[in-house]
Coordinates of C-alpha atoms in Angstrom, one line a residue:
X204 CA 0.0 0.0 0.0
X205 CA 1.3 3.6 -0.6
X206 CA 2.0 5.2 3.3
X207 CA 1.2 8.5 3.2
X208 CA 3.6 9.1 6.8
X209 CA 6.4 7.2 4.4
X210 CA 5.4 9.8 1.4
X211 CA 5.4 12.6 4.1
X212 CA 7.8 12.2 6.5
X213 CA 10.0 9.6 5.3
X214 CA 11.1 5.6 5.8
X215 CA 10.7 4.6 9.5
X216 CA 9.7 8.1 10.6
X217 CA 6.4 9.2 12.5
X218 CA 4.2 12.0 13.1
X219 CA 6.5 12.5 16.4
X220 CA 9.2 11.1 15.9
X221 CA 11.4 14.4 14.6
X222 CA 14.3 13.9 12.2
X223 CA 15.8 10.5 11.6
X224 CA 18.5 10.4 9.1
X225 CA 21.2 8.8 8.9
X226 CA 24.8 10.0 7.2
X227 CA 26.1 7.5 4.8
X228 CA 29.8 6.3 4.0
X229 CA 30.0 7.3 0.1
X230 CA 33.0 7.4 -2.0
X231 CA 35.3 10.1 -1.2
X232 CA 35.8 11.1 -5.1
X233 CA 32.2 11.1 -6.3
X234 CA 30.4 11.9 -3.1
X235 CA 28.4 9.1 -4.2
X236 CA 27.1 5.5 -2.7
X237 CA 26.9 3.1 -4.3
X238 CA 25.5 -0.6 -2.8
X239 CA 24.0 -1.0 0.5
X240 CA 23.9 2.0 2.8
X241 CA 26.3 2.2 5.9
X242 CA 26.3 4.4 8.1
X243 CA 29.2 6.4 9.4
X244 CA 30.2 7.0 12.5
X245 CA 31.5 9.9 14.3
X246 CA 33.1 10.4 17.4
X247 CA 32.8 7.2 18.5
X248 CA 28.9 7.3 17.6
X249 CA 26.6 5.8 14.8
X250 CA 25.7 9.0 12.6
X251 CA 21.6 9.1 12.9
X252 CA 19.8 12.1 13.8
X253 CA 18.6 13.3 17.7
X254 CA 16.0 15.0 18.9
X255 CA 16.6 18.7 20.6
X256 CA 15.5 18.3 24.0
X257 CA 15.0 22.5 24.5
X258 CA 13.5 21.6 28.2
X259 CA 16.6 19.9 29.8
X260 CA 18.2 23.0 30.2
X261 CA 21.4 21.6 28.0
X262 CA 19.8 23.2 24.8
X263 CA 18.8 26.7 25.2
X264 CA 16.1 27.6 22.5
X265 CA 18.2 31.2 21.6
X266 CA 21.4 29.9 22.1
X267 CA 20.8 27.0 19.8
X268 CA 19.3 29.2 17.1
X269 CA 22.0 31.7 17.5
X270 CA 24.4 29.0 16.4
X271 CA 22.4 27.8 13.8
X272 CA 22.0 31.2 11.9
X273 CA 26.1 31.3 12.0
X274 CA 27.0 27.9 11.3
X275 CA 24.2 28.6 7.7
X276 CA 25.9 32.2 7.3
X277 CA 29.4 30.0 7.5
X278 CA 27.7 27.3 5.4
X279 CA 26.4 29.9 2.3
X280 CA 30.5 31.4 1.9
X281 CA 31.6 27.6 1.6
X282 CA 29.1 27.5 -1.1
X283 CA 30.0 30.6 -2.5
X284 CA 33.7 29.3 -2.2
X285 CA 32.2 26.3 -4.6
X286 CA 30.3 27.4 -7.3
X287 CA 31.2 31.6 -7.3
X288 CA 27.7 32.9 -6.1
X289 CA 26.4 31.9 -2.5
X290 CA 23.1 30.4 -1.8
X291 CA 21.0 33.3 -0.5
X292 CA 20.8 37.0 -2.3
X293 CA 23.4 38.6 0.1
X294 CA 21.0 41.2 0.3
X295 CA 18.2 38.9 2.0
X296 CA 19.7 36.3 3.9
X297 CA 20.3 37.8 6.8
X298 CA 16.8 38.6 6.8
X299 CA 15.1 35.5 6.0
X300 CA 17.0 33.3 8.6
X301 CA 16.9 35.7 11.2
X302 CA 13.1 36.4 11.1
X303 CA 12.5 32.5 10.4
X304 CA 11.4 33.2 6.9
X305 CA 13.3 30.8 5.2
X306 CA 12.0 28.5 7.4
X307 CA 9.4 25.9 6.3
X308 CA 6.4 24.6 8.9
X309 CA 7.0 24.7 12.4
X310 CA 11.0 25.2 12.2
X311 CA 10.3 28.6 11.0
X312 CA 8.7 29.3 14.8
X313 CA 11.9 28.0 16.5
X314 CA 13.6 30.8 14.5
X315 CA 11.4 33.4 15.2
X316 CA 13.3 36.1 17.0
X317 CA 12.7 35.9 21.0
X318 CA 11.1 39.2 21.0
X319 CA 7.7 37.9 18.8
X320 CA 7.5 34.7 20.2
X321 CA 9.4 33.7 23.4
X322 CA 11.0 30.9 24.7
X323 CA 8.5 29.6 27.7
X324 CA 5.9 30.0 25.0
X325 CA 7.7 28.3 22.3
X326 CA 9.1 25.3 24.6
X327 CA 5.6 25.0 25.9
X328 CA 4.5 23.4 22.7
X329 CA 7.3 22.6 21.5
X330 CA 9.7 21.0 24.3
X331 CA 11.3 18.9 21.8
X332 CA 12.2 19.6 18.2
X333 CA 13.3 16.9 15.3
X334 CA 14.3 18.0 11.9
X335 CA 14.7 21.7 11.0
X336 CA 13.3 22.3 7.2
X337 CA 15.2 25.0 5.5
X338 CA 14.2 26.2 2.0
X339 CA 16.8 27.4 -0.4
X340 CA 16.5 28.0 -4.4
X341 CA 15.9 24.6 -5.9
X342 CA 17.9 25.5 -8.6
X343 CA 21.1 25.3 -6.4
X344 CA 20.0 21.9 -4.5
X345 CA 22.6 19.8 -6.6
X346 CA 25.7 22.0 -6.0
X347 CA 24.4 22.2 -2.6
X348 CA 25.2 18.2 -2.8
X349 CA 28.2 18.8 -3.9
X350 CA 29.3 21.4 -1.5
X351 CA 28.2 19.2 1.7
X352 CA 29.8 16.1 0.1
X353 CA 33.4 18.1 0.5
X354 CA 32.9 19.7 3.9
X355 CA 32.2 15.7 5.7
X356 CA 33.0 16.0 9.1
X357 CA 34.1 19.7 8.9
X358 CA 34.2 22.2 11.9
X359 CA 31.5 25.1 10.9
X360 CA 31.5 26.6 14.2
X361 CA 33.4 26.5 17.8
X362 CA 30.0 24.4 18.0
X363 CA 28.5 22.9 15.0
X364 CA 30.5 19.9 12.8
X365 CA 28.7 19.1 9.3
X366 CA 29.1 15.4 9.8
X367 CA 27.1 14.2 6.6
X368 CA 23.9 13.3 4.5
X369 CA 21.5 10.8 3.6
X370 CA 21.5 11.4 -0.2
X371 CA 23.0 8.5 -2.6
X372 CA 23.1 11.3 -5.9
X373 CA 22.0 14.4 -6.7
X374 CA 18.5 14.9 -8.3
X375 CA 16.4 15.0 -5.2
X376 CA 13.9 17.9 -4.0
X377 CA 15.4 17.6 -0.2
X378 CA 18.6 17.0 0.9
X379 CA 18.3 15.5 4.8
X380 CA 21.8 16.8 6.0
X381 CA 23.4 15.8 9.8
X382 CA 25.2 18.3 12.2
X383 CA 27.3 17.5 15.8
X384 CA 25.9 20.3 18.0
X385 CA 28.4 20.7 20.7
X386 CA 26.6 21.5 24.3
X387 CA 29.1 20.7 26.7
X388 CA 33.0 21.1 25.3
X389 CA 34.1 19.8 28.3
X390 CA 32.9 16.5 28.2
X391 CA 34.9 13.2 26.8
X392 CA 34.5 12.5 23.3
X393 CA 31.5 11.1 21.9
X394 CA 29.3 13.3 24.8
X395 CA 28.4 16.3 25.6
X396 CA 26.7 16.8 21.9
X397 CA 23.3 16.1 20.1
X398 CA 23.6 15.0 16.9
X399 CA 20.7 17.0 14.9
X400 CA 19.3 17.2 11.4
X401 CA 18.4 20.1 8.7
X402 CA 16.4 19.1 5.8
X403 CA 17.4 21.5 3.0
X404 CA 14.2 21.9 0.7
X405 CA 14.6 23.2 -2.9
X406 CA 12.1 25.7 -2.9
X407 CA 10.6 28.2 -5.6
X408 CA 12.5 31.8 -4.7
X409 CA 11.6 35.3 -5.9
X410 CA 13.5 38.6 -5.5
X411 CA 16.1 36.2 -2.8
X412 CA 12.9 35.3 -0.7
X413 CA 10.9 32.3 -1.0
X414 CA 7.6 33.2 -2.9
X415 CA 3.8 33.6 -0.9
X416 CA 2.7 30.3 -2.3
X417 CA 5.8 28.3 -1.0
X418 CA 5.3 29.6 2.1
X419 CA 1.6 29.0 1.8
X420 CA 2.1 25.7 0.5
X421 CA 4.1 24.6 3.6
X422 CA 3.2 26.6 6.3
X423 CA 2.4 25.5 9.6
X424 CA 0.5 27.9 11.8
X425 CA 1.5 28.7 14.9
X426 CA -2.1 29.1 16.5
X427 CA -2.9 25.4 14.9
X428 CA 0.4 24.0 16.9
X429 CA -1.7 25.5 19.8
X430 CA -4.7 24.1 19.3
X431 CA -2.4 20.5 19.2
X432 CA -3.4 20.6 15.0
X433 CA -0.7 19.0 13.0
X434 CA -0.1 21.2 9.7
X435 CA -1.1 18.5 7.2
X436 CA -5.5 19.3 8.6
X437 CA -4.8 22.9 6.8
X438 CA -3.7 21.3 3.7
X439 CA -6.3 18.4 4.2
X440 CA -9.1 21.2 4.8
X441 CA -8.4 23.1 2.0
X442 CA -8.7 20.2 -0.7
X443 CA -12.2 19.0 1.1
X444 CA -13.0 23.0 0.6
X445 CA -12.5 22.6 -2.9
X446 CA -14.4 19.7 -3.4
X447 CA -17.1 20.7 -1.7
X448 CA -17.6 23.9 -3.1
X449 CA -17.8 22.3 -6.9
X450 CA -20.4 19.1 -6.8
X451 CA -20.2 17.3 -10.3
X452 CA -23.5 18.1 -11.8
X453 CA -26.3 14.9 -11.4
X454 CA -25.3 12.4 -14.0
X455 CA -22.4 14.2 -15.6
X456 CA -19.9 11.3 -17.1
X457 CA -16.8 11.0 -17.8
X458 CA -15.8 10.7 -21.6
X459 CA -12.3 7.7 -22.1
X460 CA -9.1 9.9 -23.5
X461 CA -9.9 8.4 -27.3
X462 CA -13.6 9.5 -27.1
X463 CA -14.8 11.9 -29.5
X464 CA -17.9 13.1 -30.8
X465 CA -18.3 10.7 -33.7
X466 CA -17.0 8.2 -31.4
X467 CA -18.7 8.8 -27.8
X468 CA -17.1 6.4 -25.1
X469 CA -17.5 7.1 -21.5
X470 CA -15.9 5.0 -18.4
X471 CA -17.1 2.3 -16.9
X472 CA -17.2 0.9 -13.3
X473 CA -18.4 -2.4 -11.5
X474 CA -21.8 -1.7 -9.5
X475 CA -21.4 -3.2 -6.5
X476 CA -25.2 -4.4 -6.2
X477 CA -25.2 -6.0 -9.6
X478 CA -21.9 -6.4 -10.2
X479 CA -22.8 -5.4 -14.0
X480 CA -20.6 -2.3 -15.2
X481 CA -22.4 0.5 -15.7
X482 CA -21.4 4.9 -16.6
X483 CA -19.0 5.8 -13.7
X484 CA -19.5 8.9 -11.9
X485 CA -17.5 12.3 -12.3
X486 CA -15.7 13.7 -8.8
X487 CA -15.7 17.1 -7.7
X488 CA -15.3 19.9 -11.0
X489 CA -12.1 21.4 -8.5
X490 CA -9.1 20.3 -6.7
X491 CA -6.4 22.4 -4.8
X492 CA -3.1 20.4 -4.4
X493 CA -0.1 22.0 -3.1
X494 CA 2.1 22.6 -6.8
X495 CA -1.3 23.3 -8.6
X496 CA -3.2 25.6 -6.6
X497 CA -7.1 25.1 -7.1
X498 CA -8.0 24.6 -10.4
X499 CA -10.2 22.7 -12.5
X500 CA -10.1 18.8 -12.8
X501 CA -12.5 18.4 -15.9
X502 CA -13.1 20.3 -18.9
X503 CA -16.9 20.0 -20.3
X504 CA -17.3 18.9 -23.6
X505 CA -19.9 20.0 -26.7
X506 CA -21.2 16.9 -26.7
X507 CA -23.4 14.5 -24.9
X508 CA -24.5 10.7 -24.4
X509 CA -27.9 9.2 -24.0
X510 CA -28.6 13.3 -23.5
X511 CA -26.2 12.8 -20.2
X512 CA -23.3 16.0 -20.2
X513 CA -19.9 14.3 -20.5
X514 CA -16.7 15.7 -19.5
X515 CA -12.7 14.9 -20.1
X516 CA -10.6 14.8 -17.1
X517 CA -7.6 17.5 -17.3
X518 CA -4.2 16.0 -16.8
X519 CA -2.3 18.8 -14.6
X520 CA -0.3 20.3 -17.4
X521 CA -3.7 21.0 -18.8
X522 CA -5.4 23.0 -16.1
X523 CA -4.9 26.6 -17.7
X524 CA -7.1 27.7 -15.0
X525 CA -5.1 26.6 -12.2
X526 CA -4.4 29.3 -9.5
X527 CA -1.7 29.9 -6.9
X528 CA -2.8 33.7 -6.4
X529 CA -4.1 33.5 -2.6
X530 CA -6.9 36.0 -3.0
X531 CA -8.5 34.4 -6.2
X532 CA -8.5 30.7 -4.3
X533 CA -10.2 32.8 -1.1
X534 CA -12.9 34.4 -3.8
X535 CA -13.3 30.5 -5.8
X536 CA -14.1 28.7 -2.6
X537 CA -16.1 31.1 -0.3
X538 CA -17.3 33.7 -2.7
X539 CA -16.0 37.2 -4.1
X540 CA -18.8 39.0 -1.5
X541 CA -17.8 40.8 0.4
X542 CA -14.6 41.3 -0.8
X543 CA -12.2 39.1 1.7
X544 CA -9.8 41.7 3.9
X545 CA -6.4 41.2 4.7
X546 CA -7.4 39.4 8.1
X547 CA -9.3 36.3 5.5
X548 CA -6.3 36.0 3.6
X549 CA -4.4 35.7 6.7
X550 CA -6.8 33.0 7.9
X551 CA -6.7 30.9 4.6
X552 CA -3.1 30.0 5.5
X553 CA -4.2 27.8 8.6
X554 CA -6.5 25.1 9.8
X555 CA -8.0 27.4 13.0
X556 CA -8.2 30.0 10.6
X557 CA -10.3 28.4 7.7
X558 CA -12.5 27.3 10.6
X559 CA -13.0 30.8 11.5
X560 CA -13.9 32.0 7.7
X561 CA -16.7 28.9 6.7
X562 CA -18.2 29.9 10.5
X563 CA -18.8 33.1 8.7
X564 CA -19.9 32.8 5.2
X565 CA -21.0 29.3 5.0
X566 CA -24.2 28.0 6.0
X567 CA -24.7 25.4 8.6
X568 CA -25.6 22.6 5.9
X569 CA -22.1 23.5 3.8
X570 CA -20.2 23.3 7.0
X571 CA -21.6 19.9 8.0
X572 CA -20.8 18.4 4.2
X573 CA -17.3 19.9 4.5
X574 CA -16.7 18.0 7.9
X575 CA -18.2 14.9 6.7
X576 CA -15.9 15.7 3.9
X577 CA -13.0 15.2 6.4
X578 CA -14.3 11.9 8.0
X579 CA -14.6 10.5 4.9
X580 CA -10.8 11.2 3.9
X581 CA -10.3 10.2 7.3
X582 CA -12.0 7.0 7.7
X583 CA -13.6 6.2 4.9
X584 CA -13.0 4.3 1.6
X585 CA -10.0 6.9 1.1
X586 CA -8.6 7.1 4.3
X587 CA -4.9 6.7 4.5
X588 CA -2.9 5.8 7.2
X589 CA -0.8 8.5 8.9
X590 CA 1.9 6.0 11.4
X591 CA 3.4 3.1 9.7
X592 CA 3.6 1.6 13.4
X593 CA 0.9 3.0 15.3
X594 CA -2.5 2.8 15.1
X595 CA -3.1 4.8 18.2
X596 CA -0.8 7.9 17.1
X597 CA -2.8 7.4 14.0
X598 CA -6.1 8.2 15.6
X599 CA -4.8 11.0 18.0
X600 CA -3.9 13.0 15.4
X601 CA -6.7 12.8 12.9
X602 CA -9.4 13.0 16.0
X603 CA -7.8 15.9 17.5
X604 CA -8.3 17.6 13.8
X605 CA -12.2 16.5 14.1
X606 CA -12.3 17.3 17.6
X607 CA -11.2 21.0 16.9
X608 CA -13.3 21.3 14.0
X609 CA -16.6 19.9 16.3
X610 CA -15.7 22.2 18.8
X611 CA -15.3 25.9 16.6
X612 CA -18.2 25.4 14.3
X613 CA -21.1 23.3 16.6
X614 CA -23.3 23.1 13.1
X615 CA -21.2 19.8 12.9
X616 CA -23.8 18.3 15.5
X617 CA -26.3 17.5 13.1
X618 CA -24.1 15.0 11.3
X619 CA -25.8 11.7 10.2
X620 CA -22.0 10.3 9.8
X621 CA -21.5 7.4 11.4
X622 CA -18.1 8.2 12.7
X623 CA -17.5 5.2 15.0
X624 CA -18.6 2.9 12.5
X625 CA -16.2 4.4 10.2
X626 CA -13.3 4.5 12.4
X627 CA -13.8 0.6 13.8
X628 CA -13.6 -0.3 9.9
X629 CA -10.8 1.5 9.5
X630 CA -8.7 0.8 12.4
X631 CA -10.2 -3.1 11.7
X632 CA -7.9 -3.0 8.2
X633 CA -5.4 -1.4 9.7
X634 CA -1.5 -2.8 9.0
X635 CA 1.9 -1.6 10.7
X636 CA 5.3 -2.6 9.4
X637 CA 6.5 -5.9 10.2
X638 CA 2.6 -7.5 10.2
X639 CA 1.5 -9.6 7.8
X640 CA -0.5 -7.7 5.3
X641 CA 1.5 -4.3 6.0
X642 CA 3.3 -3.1 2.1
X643 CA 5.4 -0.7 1.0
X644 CA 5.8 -1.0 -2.7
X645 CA 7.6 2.7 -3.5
X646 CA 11.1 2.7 -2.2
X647 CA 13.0 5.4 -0.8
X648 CA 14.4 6.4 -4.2
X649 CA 11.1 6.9 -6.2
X650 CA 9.5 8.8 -3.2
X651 CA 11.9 11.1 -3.4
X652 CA 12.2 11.7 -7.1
X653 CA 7.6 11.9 -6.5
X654 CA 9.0 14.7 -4.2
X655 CA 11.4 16.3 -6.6
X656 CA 8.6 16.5 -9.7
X657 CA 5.0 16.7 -8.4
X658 CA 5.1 16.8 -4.9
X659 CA 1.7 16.7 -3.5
X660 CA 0.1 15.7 -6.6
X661 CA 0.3 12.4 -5.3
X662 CA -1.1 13.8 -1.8
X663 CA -3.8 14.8 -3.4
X664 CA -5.0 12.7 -6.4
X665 CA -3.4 8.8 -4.9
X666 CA -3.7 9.1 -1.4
X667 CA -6.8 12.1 -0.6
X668 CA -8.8 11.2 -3.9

């Protein structure tokens, strides 16, 4: 089956787990591996990623970030060193780190400077943190390769060793890089230091700053992280929004790729009564995926069958409509009256906030289809698992989403969804790694090149549709 935590988050890793790569031994001439991976070690240690424990007291939150920013700033001259230009616009980078802008999801709030969001509020969520996601131009993402692969086991900083990467080539959209953070200098070799993990994401750029949509697109809000919402119910909401908001008309079909007019074919599907094929249904007219935007998913054509409207089903290079422009996705799902303010377009970019915008201009029947919506991509035929070895983390995290969702917008309480029903199916099916039944047919390799081409079109049209 195709794991949507694998596609996520990576092999072996969990919603909580943090970062977990590993740096590989690869040939010191091609900075490539070849065969099976090993691992290196350093200092005496196996070379796989730690958590940052910011509540010991070993770790402090500003110190740690402080060191961070230089190690990067020390990190973007070797580059420059490399290939003649560095990897941020000189005249934004100090900017962009500083303020946590290059930052993707919830890494970008650990870089927030201490005077917008503080320590004790930040460690209060976030007492632990795993991998740190860092956008740069995807452009440079394969001499970024090469520049880690010749600074192995290189002092950045009085505190911070590059110590190496998970990557066998170049080619990939992320590069999941490992650092030696040095706490206690004092201590014997091999302690005193957390080993921890950056994850450098090739990212769409625009005047040296990553664009609206690619902070959009991977955003996590702070307020959700407070309400315990894990980013992906934003991105999960906004594509039941979209689907929603455009019902495939009553008996609309779906026309084959060779059908024309003089030649009318439509698709077919088993009924599950009769078990006699019959016209398949259409899905929603829109979809919103994260490289898209919201666009349209079928095209209606000048023709019809049996007097039914047929339509063709638009590959993604064929959606001319698509949208990435923040305002016209606000106006296509909720309507261009009144005219949405600043403070909507704010609240598109999280979960709490969308909440906050259908509780205003949708009715109480749209809102209860759109949660239904949810449970369906939930627990339903479509539902995905998100822990590869947890059922239980599984279910904490999509019923704290519903939870949340029940509690802001009480119209919800009319629901005819059987949600326990749905959720003993589910969690009835339900496979972890290492039982019998559990698959993973998409290695490592392919999921990353899925990331590096059409991220989240698999997100959206394998795993949510």
């Amino acid at each position: 089956m195709f794991s949507i935590s694998r596609f996520m988050f990576g092999s072996d890793k969990s919603l909580n787990e943090g970062g977990n790569t590993r740096a590989l031994i690869r040939d010191p001439e091609t900075g490539l591996v070849k065969g099976p991976d090993s691992i290196k070690r350093f200092r005496g240690r196996v070379a796989t990623a730690e958590k940052i424990d910011l509540k010991g007291g070993r770790i402090g939150r500003q110190q740690f970030r402080e060191d961070v920013i230089k190690m990067l700033r020390v990190l973007d001259s070797e580059f420059k060193r490399d290939h003649g230009d560095p990897i941020w616009d000189p005249s934004q980078r100090d900017d962009i780190l500083g303020s946590g802008f290059a930052f993707n999801g919830s890494s970008a709030h650990l870089f927030t400077p201490p005077d917008k969001l503080s320590d004790e509020e930040f460690i209060r969520y976030r007492p632990a943190v795993g991998d740190i996601d860092l956008t740069i131009p995807v452009e440079k993402m394969d001499m970024l390769f090469s520049t880690l692969n010749r600074r192995e086991d290189q002092r950045l900083t009085d505190r911070i060793t590059y110590v190496g990467h998970n990557k066998k080539s170049p080619g990939s959209h992320q590069i999941n890089a490992l650092f030696s953070y040095v706490w206690d200098s004092e201590a014997p070799e091999g302690e005193g230091e957390t080993f921890f993990q950056i994850d450098f994401e090739g990212s769409e750029y625009k005047g040296g700053r990553p664009t609206e949509w690619a902070k959009f697109s991977y955003s996590s809000s702070w307020q959700d992280i407070t309400y315990g919402v894990k980013g992906l119910a934003h991105k999960i909401l906004l594509m039941s929004l979209a689907s929603v908001t455009s019902p495939p008309p009553l008996n609309a079909r779906e026309a084959t790729p060779a059908a024309t007019a003089e030649k009318p074919r439509v698709k077919q599907t088993r009924d599950p009564a009769t078990g006699q094929m019959v016209p398949a249904r259409i899905r929603p007219l829109r979809s919103f995926d994260l490289v898209s935007g919201l666009g349209s998913r079928y095209k209606k054509l000048d023709w019809q069958l049996n007097g039914e409207e047929v339509y063709k089903y638009l590959k993604r290079v064929e959606r001319t409509d698509s949208t990435r422009d923040l305002r016209e996705i606000f106006m296509n799902i909720f309507g261009e009256k009144p005219s949405p303010t600043e403070e909507d377009i704010h609240n598109l970019g999280s979960f709490t906030g969308l909440l906050k915008i259908m509780d205003q201009r949708m009715s109480p029947p749209e809102i209860v289809k759109i949660y239904e919506e949810m449970v369906d991509r939930f627990f339903g035929a479509r539902g995905q698992q998100l822990s590869a070895t947890d059922p239980g983390e599984d279910s904490l995290v999509k019923d704290r989403i519903l939870e949340v969702f029940r509690e802001t917008l009480t119209e919800t309480e009319s629901s005819t969804i059987d949600l326990k029903s749905l959720k003993q199916d589910f969690y009835s099916r339900y496979k972890v790694r290492g039982q019998e039944g559990f698959v993973e047919d998409t290695d490592q390799a392919q999921i990353d090149e899925s990331r590096r081409r059409n991220l989240n079109r698999i997100l959206e049209s394998i795993i949510w549709e």
